[in-house]
C-alpha positions as a printed Julia matrix, in Angstrom:
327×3 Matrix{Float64}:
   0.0     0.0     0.0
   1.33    3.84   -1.2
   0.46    6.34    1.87
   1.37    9.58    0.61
   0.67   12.48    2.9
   2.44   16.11    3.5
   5.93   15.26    1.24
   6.69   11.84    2.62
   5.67    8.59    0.95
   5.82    5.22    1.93
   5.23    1.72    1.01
   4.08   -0.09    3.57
   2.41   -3.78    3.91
  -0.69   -3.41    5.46
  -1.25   -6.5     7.24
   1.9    -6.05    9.13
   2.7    -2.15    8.93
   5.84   -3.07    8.26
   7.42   -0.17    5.76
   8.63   -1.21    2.72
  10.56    1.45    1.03
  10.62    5.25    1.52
   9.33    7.37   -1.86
  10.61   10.17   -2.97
   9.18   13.4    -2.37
   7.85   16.34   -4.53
  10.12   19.05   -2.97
  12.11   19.33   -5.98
   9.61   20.38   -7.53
   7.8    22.7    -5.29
   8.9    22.52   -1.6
   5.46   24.26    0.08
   2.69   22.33   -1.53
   1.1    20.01    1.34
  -1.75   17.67   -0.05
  -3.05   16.34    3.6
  -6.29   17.25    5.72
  -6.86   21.03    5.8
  -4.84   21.56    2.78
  -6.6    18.99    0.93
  -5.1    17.91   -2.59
  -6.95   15.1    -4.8
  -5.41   12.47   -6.44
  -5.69    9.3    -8.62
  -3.57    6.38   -9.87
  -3.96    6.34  -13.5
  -5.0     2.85  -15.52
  -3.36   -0.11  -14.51
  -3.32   -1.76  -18.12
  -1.61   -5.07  -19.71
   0.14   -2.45  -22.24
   1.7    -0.54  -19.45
   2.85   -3.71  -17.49
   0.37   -2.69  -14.74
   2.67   -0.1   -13.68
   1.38    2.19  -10.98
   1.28    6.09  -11.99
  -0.43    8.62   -9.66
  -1.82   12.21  -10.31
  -1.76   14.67   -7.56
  -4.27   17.84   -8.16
  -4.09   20.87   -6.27
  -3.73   21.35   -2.53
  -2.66   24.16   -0.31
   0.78   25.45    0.51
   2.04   24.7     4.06
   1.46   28.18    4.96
  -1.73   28.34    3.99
  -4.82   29.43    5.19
  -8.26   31.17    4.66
  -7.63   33.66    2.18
  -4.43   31.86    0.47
  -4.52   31.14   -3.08
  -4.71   27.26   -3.73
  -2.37   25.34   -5.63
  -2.36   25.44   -9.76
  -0.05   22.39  -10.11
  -0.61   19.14  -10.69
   2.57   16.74   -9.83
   3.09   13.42  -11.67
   5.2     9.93  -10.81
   5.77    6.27  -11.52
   6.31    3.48   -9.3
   7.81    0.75  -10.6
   9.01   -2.52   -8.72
  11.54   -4.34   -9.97
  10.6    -8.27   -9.25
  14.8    -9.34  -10.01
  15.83   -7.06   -7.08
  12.33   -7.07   -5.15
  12.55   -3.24   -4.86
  10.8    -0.29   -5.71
  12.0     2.49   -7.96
  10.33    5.91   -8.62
  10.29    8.04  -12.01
  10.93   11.84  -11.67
   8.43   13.62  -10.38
   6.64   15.86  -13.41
   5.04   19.16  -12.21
   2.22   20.65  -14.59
   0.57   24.04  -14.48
  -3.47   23.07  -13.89
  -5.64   26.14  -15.38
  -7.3    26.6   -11.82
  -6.56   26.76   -8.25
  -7.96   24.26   -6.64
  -8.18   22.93   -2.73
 -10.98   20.21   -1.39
 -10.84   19.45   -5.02
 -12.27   15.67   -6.11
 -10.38   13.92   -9.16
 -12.85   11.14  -10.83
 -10.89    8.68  -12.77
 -12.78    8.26  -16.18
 -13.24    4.69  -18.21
 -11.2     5.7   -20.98
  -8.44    6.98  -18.28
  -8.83   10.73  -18.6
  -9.71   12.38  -15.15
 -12.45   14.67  -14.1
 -11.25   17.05  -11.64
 -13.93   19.35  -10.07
 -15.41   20.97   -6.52
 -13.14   22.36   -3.75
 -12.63   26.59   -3.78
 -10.01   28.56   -5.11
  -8.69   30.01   -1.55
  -8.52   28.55    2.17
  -8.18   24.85    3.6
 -10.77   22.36    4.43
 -12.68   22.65    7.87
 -14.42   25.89    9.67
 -13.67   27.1    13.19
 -13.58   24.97   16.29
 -17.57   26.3    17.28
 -18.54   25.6    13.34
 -20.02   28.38   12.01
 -18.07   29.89    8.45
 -16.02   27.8     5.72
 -12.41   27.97    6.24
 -12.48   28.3     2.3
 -13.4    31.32   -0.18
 -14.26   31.21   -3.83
 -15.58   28.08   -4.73
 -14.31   26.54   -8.13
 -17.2    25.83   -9.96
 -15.39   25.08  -13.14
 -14.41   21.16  -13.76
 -11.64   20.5   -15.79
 -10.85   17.27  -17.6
  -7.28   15.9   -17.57
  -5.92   13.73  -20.64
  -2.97   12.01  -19.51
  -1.74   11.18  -22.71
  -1.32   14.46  -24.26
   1.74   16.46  -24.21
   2.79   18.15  -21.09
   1.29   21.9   -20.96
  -1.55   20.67  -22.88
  -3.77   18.21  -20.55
  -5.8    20.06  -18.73
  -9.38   21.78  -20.9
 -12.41   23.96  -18.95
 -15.34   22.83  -19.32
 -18.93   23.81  -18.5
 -19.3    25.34  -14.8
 -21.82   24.06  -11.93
 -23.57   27.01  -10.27
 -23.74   25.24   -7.06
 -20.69   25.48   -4.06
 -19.03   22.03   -3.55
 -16.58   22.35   -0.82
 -16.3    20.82    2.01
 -17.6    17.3     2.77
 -18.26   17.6    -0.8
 -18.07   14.48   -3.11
 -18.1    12.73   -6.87
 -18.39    9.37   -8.03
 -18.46    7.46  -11.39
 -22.26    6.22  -12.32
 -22.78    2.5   -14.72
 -23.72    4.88  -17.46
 -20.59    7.03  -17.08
 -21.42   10.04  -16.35
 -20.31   11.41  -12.44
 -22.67   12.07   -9.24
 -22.16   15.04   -7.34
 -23.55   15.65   -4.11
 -22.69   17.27   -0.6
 -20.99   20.45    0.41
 -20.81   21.77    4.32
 -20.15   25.01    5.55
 -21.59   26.2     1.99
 -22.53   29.59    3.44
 -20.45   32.84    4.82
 -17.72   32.38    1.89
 -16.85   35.1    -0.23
 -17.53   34.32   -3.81
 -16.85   36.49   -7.15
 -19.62   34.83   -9.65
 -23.37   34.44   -9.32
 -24.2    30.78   -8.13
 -27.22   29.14   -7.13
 -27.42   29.8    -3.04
 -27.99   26.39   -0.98
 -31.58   26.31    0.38
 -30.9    25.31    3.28
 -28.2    27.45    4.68
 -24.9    26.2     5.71
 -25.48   22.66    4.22
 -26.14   21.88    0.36
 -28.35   18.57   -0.05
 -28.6    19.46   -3.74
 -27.57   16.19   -6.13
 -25.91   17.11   -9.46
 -24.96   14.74  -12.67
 -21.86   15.88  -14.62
 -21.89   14.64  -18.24
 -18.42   14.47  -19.81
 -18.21   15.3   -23.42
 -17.52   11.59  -24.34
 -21.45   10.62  -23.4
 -22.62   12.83  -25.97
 -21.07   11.41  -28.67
 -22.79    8.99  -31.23
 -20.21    7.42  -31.91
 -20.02    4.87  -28.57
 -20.3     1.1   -28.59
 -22.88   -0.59  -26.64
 -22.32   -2.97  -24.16
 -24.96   -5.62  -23.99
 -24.06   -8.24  -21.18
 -21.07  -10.01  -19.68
 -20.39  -12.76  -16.82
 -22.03  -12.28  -13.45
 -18.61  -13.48  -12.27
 -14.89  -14.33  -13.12
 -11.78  -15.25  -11.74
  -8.06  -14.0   -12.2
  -6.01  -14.88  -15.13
  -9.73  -16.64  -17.1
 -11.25  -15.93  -20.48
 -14.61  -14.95  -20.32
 -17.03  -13.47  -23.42
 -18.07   -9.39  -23.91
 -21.18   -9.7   -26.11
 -21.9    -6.38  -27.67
 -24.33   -5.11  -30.17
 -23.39   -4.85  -33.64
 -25.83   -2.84  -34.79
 -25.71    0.1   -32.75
 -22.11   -0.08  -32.04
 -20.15    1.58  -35.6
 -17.16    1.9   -33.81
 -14.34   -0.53  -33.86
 -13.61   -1.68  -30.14
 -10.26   -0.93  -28.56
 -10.53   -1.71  -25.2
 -12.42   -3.47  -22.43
 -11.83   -1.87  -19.1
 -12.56   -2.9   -15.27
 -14.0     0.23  -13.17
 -13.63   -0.08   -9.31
 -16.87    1.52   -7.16
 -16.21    5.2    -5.75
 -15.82    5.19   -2.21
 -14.87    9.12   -1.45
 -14.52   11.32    1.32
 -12.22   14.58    2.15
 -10.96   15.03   -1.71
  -9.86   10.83   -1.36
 -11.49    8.18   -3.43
 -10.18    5.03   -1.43
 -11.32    2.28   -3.94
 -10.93    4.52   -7.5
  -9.12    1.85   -9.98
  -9.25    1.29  -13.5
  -7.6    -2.05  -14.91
  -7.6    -2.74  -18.66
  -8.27   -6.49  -19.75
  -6.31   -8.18  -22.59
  -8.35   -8.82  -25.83
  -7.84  -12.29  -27.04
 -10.3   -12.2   -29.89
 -13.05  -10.14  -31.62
 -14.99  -12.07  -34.23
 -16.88   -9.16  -35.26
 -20.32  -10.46  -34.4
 -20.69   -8.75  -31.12
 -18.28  -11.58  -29.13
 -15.39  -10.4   -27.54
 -13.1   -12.75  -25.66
 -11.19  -10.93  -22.29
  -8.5   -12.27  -19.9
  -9.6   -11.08  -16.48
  -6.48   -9.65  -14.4
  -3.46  -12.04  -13.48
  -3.94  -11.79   -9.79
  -5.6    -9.37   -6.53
  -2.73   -7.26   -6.12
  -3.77   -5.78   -9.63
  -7.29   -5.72   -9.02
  -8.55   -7.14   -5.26
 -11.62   -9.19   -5.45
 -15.14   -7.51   -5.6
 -17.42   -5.55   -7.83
 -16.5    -3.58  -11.32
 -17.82   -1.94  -13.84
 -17.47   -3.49  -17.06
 -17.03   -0.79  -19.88
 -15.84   -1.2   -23.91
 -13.44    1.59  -25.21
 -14.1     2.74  -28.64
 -10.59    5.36  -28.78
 -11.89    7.8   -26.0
 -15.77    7.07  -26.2
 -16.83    4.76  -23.96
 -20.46    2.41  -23.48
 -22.15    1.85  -20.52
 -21.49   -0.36  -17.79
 -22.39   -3.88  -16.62
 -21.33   -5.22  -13.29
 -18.98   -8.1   -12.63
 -17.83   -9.67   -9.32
 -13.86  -10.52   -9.85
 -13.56  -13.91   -7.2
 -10.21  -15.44   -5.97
């Protein structure tokens, strides 16, 4: 397990808490940028895929500087690294850490890992930390950032991160996201959402200082026409099996490119704790809506339990059907 908190990161088994090996930090990069509860950066490990060796990659979004506080400007950067482990030597290794200009400030920010691995990055405020005084009361936080921005991994450095359309409600804190089965993303929450100084007109919670408000976020991909369709796969499977994709032939006019496993969000304070995308290898495709998948080679790429089941036409993606991965 990767713990990564203020700049130190560790490796550490979790059944023993023994630590593994020591990562290296981001300070080389920018020294004052602290990630942890108040100052509240988001992250994500990128796809875990057959092509990539399932080599972990993480994503860290925003945050707060360590001096930080209710009227500081949050972070703009995004920071970038590779963890590889060598199975010869049994250690780990890191890639250099790769720093990124974002095209917002964001704090209490919440990165959503999309099916075709581009990220949706959106809530949190553009000034403060996460929390409100010790009798409640005010946010801790000032302008909410109520633009999400999607992040393409994949394209050159300086050009990943696009705008796109704004929410007019305040997610802050205790604010959340989460992939749907028909890809789109679930918004909900936001405490303290009151008392905040703000520079744009917005749509005023109800109900004061909480916001019960649910939202749906529709990427671009979801609009297009151009998306196969999923139309069933196994209720089960186990690791390193073939099992059978059927999809619909009619309806689908794209050729298929990918078949991808989708973890359930489980999110809290700006952390998605079970977030994971694992690409499956294509055996075969006999053009009549059967696809033939090899399910993951063991738990440690993808533990046991529930996914999503989605087919990747380039970056357009179908809807989901659940699967239940079994040792």
């Amino acid at each position: 397990m990767l713990m990564y908190c203020d700049m130190v990161g560790i490796i550490v088994d979790p059944y023993t808490g023994t630590v593994i090996a020591n990562m290296t930090n981001h300070g080389s990069i920018q020294k004052t940028v602290r990630l942890e509860y108040p100052f509240s950066g988001t992250s994500v490990m990128l796809p875990l895929t057959p092509a990539n060796g399932y080599t972990p990659e993480f994503v860290f979004f925003g945050g707060q500087f360590g001096y930080g506080w209710t009227n500081t400007p949050a972070v703009d950067l995004a920071m970038r690294v590779k963890v590889n482990w060598d199975p010869v030597a049994k250690n780990y290794t890191y890639g250099t850490w790769e720093a990124e200009k974002m095209n917002a400030r964001r704090v209490m920010g919440d990165a959503v890992l999309l099916p075709n691995g581009q990220v949706v990055v959106l809530n949190g405020a553009m000034n403060g930390v996460a929390g409100d005084s010790a009798t409640g009361g005010s946010s801790k936080a000032n302008f909410p950032q109520f633009w999400p921005v999607l992040y393409d991994p994949q394209a050159p450095n300086g050009t990943r991160f696009t705008r796109m359309a704004r929410s007019q409600i305040a997610r802050m804190y205790h604010s959340t996201a989460a992939l749907t089965p028909d890809g789109t993303i679930v918004v909900a929450g936001c405490d303290r959402c009151d008392y905040f100084n703000v520079s744009v007109p917005y749509s005023k919670s109800p109900w004061g200082l909480p916001e019960y408000r649910v939202e749906v976020f529709y990427p671009p991909m979801v609009f297009w026409d151009m998306r196969p369709t999923l139309v069933s796969v196994p209720s089960t499977a186990g690791y390193g099996t073939r099992f059978q994709v059927l999809y619909d032939t009619i309806t689908t006019m794209v050729d298929i490119d990918g078949v991808v496993l989708m973890a359930p969000s489980s999110t809290t304070h700006s952390t998605n704790f079970n977030q994971r995308a694992v690409g499956l290898r294509i055996v075969s495709d006999n053009g009549n809506g059967i696809i033939t998948v090899e399910s993951p080679p063991n738990i440690n790429i993808a533990p046991p339990g529930f996914y999503m089941v989605f087919l990747l036409a380039g970056q357009a993606y179908s809807t989901a059907q659940w699967i239940q991965l079994l040792p």
